[in-house]
CSV table of C-alpha atoms in Angstrom, one decimal:
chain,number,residue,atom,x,y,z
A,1,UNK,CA,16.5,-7.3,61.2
A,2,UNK,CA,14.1,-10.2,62.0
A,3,UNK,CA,11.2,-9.5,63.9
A,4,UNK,CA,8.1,-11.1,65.0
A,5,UNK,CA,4.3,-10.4,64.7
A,6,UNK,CA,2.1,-12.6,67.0
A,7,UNK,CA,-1.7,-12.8,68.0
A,8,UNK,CA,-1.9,-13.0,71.6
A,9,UNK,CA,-5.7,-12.7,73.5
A,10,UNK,CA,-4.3,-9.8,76.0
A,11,UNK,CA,-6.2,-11.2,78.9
A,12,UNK,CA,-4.2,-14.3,78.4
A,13,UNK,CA,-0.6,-12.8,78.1
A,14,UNK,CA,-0.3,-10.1,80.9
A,15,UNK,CA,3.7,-9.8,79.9
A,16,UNK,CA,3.4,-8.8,77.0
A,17,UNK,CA,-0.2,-6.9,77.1
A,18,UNK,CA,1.7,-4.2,79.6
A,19,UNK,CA,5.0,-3.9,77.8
A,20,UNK,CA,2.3,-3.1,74.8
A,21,UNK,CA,0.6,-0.2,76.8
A,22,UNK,CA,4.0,0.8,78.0
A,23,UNK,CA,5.3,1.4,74.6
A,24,UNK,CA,2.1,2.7,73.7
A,25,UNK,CA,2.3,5.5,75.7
A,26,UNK,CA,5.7,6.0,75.7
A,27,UNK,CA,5.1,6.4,72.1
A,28,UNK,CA,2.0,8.7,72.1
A,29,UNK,CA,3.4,11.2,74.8
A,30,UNK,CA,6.8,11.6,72.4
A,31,UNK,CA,4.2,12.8,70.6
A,32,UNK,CA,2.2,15.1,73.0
A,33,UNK,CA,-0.5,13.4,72.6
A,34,UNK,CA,-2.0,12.7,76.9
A,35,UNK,CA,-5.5,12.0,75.6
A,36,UNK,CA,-6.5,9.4,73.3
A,37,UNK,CA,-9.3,6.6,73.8
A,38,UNK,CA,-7.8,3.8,72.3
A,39,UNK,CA,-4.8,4.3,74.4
A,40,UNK,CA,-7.5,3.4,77.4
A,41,UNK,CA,-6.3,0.2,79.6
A,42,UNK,CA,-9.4,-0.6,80.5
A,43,UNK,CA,-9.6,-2.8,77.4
A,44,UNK,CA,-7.1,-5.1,78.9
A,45,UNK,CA,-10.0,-6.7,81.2
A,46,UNK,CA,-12.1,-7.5,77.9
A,47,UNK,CA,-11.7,-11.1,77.3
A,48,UNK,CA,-12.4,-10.4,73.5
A,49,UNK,CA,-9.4,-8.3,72.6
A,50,UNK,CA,-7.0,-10.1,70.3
A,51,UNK,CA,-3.5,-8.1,70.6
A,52,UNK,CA,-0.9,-8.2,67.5
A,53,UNK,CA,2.7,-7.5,69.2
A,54,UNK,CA,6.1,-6.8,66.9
A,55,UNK,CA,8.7,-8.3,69.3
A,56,UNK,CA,12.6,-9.2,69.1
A,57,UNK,CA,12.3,-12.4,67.5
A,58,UNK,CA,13.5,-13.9,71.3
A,59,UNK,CA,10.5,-12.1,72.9
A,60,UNK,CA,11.7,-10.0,75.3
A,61,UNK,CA,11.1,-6.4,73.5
A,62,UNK,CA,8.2,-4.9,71.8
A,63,UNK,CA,8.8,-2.5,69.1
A,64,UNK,CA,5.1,-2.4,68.6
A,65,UNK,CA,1.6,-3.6,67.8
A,66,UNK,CA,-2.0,-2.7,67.5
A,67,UNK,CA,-5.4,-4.1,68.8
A,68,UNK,CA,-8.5,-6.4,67.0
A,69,UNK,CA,-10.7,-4.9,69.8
A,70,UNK,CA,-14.1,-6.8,69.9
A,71,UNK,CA,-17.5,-4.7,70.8
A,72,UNK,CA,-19.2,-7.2,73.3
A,73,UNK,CA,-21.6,-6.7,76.3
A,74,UNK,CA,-20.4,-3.9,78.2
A,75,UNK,CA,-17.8,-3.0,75.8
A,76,UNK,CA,-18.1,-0.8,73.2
A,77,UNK,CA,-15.2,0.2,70.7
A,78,UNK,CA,-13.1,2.6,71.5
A,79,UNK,CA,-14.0,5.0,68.4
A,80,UNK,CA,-17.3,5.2,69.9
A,81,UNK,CA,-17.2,7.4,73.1
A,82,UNK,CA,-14.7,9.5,70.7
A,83,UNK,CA,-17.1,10.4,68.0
A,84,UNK,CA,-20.0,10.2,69.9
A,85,UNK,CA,-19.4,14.1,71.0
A,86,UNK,CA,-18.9,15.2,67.7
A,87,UNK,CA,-21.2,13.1,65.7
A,88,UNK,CA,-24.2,11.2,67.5
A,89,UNK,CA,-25.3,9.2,63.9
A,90,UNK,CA,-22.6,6.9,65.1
A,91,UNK,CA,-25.3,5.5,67.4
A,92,UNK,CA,-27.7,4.7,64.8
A,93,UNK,CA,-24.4,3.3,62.6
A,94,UNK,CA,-23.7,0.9,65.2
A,95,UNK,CA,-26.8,-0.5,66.0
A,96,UNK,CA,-26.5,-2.9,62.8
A,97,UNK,CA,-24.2,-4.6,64.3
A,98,UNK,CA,-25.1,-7.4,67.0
A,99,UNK,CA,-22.9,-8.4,69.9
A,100,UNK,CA,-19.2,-10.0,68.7
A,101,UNK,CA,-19.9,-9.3,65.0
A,102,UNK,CA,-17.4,-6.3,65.3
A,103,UNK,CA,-14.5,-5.1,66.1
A,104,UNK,CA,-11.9,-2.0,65.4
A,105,UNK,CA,-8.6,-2.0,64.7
A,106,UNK,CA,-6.9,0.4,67.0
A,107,UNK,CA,-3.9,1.2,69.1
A,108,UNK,CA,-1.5,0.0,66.3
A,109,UNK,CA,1.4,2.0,66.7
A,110,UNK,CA,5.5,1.1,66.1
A,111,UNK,CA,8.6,2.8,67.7
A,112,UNK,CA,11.4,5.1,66.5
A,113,UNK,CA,13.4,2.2,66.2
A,114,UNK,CA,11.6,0.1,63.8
A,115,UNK,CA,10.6,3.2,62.1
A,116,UNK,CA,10.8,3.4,58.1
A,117,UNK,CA,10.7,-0.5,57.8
A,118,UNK,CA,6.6,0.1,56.7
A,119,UNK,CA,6.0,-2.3,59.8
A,120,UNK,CA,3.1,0.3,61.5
A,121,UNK,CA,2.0,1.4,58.3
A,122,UNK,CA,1.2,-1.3,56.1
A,123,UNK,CA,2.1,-5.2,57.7
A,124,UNK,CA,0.2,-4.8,61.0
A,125,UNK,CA,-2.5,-3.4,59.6
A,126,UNK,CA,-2.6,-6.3,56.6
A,127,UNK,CA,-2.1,-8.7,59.8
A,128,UNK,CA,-5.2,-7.5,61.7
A,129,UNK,CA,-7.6,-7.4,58.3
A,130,UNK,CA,-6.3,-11.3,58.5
A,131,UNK,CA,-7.0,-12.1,62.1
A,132,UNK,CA,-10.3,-10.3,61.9
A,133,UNK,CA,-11.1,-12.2,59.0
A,134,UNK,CA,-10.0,-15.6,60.8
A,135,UNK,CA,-12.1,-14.7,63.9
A,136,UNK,CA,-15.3,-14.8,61.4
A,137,UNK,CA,-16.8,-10.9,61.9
A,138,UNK,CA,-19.0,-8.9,60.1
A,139,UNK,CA,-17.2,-5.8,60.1
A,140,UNK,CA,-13.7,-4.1,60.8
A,141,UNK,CA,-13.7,-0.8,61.6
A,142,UNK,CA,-11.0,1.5,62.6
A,143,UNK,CA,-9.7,5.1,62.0
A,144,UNK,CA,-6.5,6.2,60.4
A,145,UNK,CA,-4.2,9.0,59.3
A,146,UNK,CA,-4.0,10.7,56.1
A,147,UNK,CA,-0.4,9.0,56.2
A,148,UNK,CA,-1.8,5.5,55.6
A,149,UNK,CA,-5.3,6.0,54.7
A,150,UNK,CA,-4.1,5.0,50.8
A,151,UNK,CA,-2.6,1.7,52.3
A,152,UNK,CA,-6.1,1.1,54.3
A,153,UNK,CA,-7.9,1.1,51.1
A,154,UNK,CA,-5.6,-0.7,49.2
A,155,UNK,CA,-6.7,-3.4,52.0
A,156,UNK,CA,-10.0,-3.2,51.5
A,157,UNK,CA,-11.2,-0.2,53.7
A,158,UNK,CA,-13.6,2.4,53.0
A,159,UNK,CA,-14.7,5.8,54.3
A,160,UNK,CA,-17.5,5.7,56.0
A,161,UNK,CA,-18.6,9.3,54.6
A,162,UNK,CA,-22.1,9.3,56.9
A,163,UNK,CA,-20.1,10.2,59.9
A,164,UNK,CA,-18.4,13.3,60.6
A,165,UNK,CA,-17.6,15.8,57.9
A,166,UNK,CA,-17.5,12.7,54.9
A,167,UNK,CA,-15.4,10.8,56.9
A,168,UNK,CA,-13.2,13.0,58.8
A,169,UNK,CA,-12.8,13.9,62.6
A,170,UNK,CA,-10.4,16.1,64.6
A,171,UNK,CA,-8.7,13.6,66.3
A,172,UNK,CA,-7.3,12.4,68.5
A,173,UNK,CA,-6.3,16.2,69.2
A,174,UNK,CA,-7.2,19.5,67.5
A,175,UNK,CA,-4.9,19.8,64.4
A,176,UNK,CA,-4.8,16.0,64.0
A,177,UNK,CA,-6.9,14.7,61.3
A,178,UNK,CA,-8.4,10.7,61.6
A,179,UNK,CA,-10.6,8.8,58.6
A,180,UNK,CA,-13.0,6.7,59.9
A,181,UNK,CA,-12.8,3.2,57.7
A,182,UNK,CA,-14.7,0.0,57.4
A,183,UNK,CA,-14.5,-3.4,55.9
A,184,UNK,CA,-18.0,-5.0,56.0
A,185,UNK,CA,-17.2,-8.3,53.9
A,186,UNK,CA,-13.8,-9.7,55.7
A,187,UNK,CA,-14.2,-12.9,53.8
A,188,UNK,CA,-14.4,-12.1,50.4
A,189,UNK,CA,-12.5,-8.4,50.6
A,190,UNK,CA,-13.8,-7.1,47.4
A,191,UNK,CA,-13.1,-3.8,47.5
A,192,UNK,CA,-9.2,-4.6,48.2
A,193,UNK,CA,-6.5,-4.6,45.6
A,194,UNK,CA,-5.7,-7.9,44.1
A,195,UNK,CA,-2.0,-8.2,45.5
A,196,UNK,CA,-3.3,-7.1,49.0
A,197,UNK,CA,-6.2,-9.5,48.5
A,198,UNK,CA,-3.7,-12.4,47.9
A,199,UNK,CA,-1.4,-11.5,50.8
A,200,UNK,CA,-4.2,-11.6,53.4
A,201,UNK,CA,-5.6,-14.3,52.3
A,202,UNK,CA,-1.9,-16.3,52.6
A,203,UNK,CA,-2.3,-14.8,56.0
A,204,UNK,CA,-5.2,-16.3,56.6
A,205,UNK,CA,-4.2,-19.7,54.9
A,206,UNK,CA,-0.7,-19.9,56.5
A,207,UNK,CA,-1.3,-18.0,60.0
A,208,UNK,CA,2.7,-19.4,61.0
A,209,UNK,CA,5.6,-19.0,58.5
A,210,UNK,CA,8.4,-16.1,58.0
A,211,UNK,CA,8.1,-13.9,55.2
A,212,UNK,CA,11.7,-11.7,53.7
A,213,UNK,CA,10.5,-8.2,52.9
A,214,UNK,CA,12.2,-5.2,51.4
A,215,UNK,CA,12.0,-1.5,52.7
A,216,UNK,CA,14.0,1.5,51.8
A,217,UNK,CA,15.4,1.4,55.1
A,218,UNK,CA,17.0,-2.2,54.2
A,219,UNK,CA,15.8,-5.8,53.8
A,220,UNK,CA,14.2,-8.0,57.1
A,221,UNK,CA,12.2,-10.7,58.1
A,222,UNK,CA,8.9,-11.2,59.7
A,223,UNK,CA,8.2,-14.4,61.5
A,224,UNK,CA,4.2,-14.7,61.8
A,225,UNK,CA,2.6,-16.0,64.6
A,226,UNK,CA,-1.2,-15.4,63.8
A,227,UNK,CA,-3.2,-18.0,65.5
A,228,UNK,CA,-5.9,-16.7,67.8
Protein backbone atom coordinates (compact mmCIF):
# COMPACT_ATOMS: atom_id res chain seq x y z
CA UNK A 1 0.00 0.00 0.00
CA UNK A 2 1.44 3.51 -0.69
CA UNK A 3 -0.34 6.37 0.53
CA UNK A 4 0.07 9.99 0.86
CA UNK A 5 0.01 12.62 3.74
CA UNK A 6 -0.07 16.21 2.56
CA UNK A 7 -0.54 19.83 4.22
CA UNK A 8 -3.04 21.62 2.38
CA UNK A 9 -4.47 25.32 3.80
CA UNK A 10 -8.27 24.12 3.48
CA UNK A 11 -9.40 27.48 2.25
CA UNK A 12 -7.01 26.98 -0.53
CA UNK A 13 -8.01 23.32 -1.70
CA UNK A 14 -11.90 23.19 -1.76
CA UNK A 15 -11.55 19.41 -3.41
CA UNK A 16 -10.08 18.03 -1.12
CA UNK A 17 -11.31 20.10 2.17
CA UNK A 18 -15.00 18.53 1.32
CA UNK A 19 -14.00 15.00 0.48
CA UNK A 20 -12.23 15.47 4.07
CA UNK A 21 -15.64 16.49 5.92
CA UNK A 22 -17.33 13.87 3.82
CA UNK A 23 -15.26 11.09 5.16
CA UNK A 24 -15.34 12.70 8.28
CA UNK A 25 -18.77 12.21 8.83
CA UNK A 26 -19.26 9.35 7.09
CA UNK A 27 -16.80 8.01 9.54
CA UNK A 28 -18.23 9.51 12.79
CA UNK A 29 -21.99 8.55 12.13
CA UNK A 30 -20.62 4.58 11.49
CA UNK A 31 -19.98 5.33 14.75
CA UNK A 32 -23.27 7.04 16.08
CA UNK A 33 -21.68 9.80 16.90
CA UNK A 34 -24.31 13.13 15.15
CA UNK A 35 -22.72 15.61 17.59
CA UNK A 36 -19.27 16.51 17.78
CA UNK A 37 -17.52 20.12 17.49
CA UNK A 38 -14.64 19.43 15.72
CA UNK A 39 -16.66 17.79 13.14
CA UNK A 40 -18.17 21.65 12.65
CA UNK A 41 -17.64 22.99 8.86
CA UNK A 42 -17.59 26.17 9.76
CA UNK A 43 -13.86 25.94 10.17
CA UNK A 44 -13.48 25.58 6.47
CA UNK A 45 -13.98 29.55 6.09
CA UNK A 46 -10.96 30.14 8.64
CA UNK A 47 -8.07 31.09 6.56
CA UNK A 48 -5.76 29.65 9.31
CA UNK A 49 -6.63 26.00 9.20
CA UNK A 50 -3.84 23.89 7.91
CA UNK A 51 -5.58 20.40 6.81
CA UNK A 52 -3.31 17.02 6.74
CA UNK A 53 -5.19 14.53 4.14
CA UNK A 54 -4.09 10.63 3.68
CA UNK A 55 -4.97 10.18 -0.05
CA UNK A 56 -4.37 7.38 -2.86
CA UNK A 57 -1.04 8.36 -3.79
CA UNK A 58 -2.83 9.60 -7.41
CA UNK A 59 -5.20 11.97 -5.29
CA UNK A 60 -8.39 11.14 -6.05
CA UNK A 61 -9.47 9.34 -2.57
CA UNK A 62 -9.13 10.23 0.97
CA UNK A 63 -8.77 7.56 3.49
CA UNK A 64 -8.35 10.23 6.05
CA UNK A 65 -6.78 13.16 7.84
CA UNK A 66 -6.97 15.56 10.73
CA UNK A 67 -6.86 19.43 11.29
CA UNK A 68 -3.76 22.05 12.69
CA UNK A 69 -6.81 24.36 13.52
CA UNK A 70 -5.46 27.95 14.40
CA UNK A 71 -7.38 30.11 17.22
CA UNK A 72 -7.41 33.65 15.47
CA UNK A 73 -9.80 36.62 15.66
CA UNK A 74 -13.26 35.32 15.63
CA UNK A 75 -12.18 31.87 15.82
CA UNK A 76 -11.73 30.03 18.66
CA UNK A 77 -10.68 26.24 18.85
CA UNK A 78 -12.98 23.88 18.60
CA UNK A 79 -12.31 22.18 22.22
CA UNK A 80 -13.38 25.37 23.54
CA UNK A 81 -17.24 25.75 23.21
CA UNK A 82 -16.96 21.83 24.12
CA UNK A 83 -15.56 22.19 27.53
CA UNK A 84 -16.61 25.41 28.24
CA UNK A 85 -20.11 23.76 29.62
CA UNK A 86 -18.47 21.46 31.73
CA UNK A 87 -15.47 23.29 32.91
CA UNK A 88 -15.36 27.24 32.60
CA UNK A 89 -11.30 27.36 33.92
CA UNK A 90 -10.79 26.82 30.26
CA UNK A 91 -11.44 30.51 29.84
CA UNK A 92 -8.78 31.66 32.23
CA UNK A 93 -6.43 28.61 30.51
CA UNK A 94 -6.71 30.26 27.27
CA UNK A 95 -6.29 33.66 27.91
CA UNK A 96 -2.28 33.07 27.89
CA UNK A 97 -2.35 32.59 24.72
CA UNK A 98 -2.44 35.60 22.19
CA UNK A 99 -3.94 35.62 18.76
CA UNK A 100 -2.16 32.80 16.13
CA UNK A 101 0.08 31.47 18.94
CA UNK A 102 -2.24 28.35 19.10
CA UNK A 103 -3.80 25.87 17.65
CA UNK A 104 -5.47 22.17 18.23
CA UNK A 105 -5.07 19.30 16.64
CA UNK A 106 -8.47 17.90 15.79
CA UNK A 107 -10.64 16.08 13.42
CA UNK A 108 -7.94 13.47 12.76
CA UNK A 109 -9.66 10.47 11.95
CA UNK A 110 -8.88 7.38 9.24
CA UNK A 111 -11.28 4.85 7.53
CA UNK A 112 -12.07 1.16 7.80
CA UNK A 113 -10.00 0.66 4.96
CA UNK A 114 -6.70 1.93 6.08
CA UNK A 115 -7.52 0.64 9.47
CA UNK A 116 -4.79 -1.28 11.54
CA UNK A 117 -1.88 0.27 9.35
CA UNK A 118 -1.32 2.85 12.83
CA UNK A 119 -1.95 5.62 10.12
CA UNK A 120 -4.76 7.62 12.60
CA UNK A 121 -3.19 6.64 15.59
CA UNK A 122 0.29 7.46 15.59
CA UNK A 123 1.76 9.02 11.84
CA UNK A 124 -0.85 11.84 11.51
CA UNK A 125 -0.68 12.79 14.69
CA UNK A 126 3.57 12.77 14.57
CA UNK A 127 2.71 14.78 11.17
CA UNK A 128 0.64 17.59 12.82
CA UNK A 129 3.21 17.95 16.06
CA UNK A 130 5.68 18.62 12.81
CA UNK A 131 3.54 21.15 10.89
CA UNK A 132 2.67 22.92 14.04
CA UNK A 133 6.15 23.06 14.96
CA UNK A 134 7.04 24.36 11.32
CA UNK A 135 4.26 27.01 11.49
CA UNK A 136 6.31 28.53 14.65
CA UNK A 137 3.37 28.32 17.73
CA UNK A 138 3.46 28.43 21.17
CA UNK A 139 1.29 25.72 21.95
CA UNK A 140 -0.54 22.46 20.50
CA UNK A 141 -3.39 21.49 22.04
CA UNK A 142 -5.81 18.75 21.27
CA UNK A 143 -7.82 15.98 22.97
CA UNK A 144 -7.57 12.19 22.52
CA UNK A 145 -8.74 8.76 23.45
CA UNK A 146 -7.53 6.43 25.95
CA UNK A 147 -6.63 4.32 22.68
CA UNK A 148 -3.80 6.68 21.69
CA UNK A 149 -3.30 8.84 24.61
CA UNK A 150 0.21 6.61 25.34
CA UNK A 151 1.24 7.49 21.65
CA UNK A 152 0.37 11.40 22.32
CA UNK A 153 2.78 11.49 25.12
CA UNK A 154 5.35 9.60 23.62
CA UNK A 155 5.14 12.84 21.17
CA UNK A 156 5.51 15.09 23.52
CA UNK A 157 1.91 15.76 25.01
CA UNK A 158 0.79 16.24 28.35
CA UNK A 159 -2.44 16.25 30.39
CA UNK A 160 -3.46 19.22 31.15
CA UNK A 161 -4.85 18.06 34.71
CA UNK A 162 -6.39 21.80 35.67
CA UNK A 163 -9.28 21.14 33.40
CA UNK A 164 -12.00 18.75 33.92
CA UNK A 165 -11.67 15.87 36.31
CA UNK A 166 -7.41 15.82 36.03
CA UNK A 167 -7.67 15.79 32.54
CA UNK A 168 -10.68 13.92 31.52
CA UNK A 169 -14.11 14.94 29.83
CA UNK A 170 -17.17 12.92 28.68
CA UNK A 171 -16.80 13.45 25.22
CA UNK A 172 -17.71 13.73 22.56
CA UNK A 173 -20.79 11.66 23.88
CA UNK A 174 -21.72 10.21 27.32
CA UNK A 175 -19.73 6.90 27.70
CA UNK A 176 -16.87 8.31 25.52
CA UNK A 177 -13.94 9.36 27.40
CA UNK A 178 -11.36 12.35 25.72
CA UNK A 179 -7.77 13.64 27.53
CA UNK A 180 -7.20 16.98 27.03
CA UNK A 181 -3.27 17.27 25.95
CA UNK A 182 -0.75 20.06 25.31
CA UNK A 183 2.57 20.65 23.93
CA UNK A 184 3.77 24.18 24.95
CA UNK A 185 7.51 24.09 23.62
CA UNK A 186 6.98 22.68 19.76
CA UNK A 187 10.53 23.58 19.08
CA UNK A 188 12.49 21.86 21.47
CA UNK A 189 9.78 18.94 22.43
CA UNK A 190 11.31 18.03 25.68
CA UNK A 191 9.01 16.07 27.11
CA UNK A 192 8.84 13.60 23.93
CA UNK A 193 10.60 10.34 23.68
CA UNK A 194 13.92 10.48 21.94
CA UNK A 195 12.94 8.26 18.79
CA UNK A 196 9.72 10.34 18.46
CA UNK A 197 11.79 13.47 19.00
CA UNK A 198 14.03 12.42 16.06
CA UNK A 199 11.26 11.52 13.75
CA UNK A 200 9.55 14.88 14.04
CA UNK A 201 12.23 16.64 13.77
CA UNK A 202 13.19 14.65 10.23
CA UNK A 203 9.70 15.83 9.60
CA UNK A 204 10.38 19.09 10.15
CA UNK A 205 13.90 19.01 8.34
CA UNK A 206 12.69 16.96 5.23
CA UNK A 207 8.85 18.15 4.96
CA UNK A 208 8.91 16.07 1.14
CA UNK A 209 10.32 12.52 0.95
CA UNK A 210 8.63 8.80 1.22
CA UNK A 211 9.23 6.90 4.20
CA UNK A 212 8.69 2.47 4.19
CA UNK A 213 6.95 1.55 7.45
CA UNK A 214 5.94 -1.72 8.95
CA UNK A 215 2.44 -2.52 10.64
CA UNK A 216 1.06 -5.80 11.77
CA UNK A 217 -1.32 -5.39 9.10
CA UNK A 218 1.63 -5.61 6.43
CA UNK A 219 4.38 -3.28 5.12
CA UNK A 220 3.53 0.40 3.08
CA UNK A 221 4.71 3.52 2.13
CA UNK A 222 4.03 7.13 3.03
CA UNK A 223 4.92 9.77 0.55
CA UNK A 224 5.08 13.19 2.74
CA UNK A 225 3.97 16.26 1.49
CA UNK A 226 4.34 18.68 4.54
CA UNK A 227 4.88 22.06 3.27
CA UNK A 228 2.44 24.66 4.51
Amino acid sequence: MRVRIRAVRSICDTTTTNKYIDGHFSLLESYGVTKVTSADRSWAENPNVYLLVVESEDGSKVFGGGRVQIKSGNYNLPLEPAIIEKDTRIVEYMSQFGDLEVAELCGVWNSKEIAGYGIGSIFLIRAGVAVASLLRLKCLMGFCSPFTLENCQKLGFGIIEGLGDSGTFLYPKEGLIATILDIKNLKDLPNAKEEEKDKIFYLKNNPVHSSNETSPKGDFTILYDLET
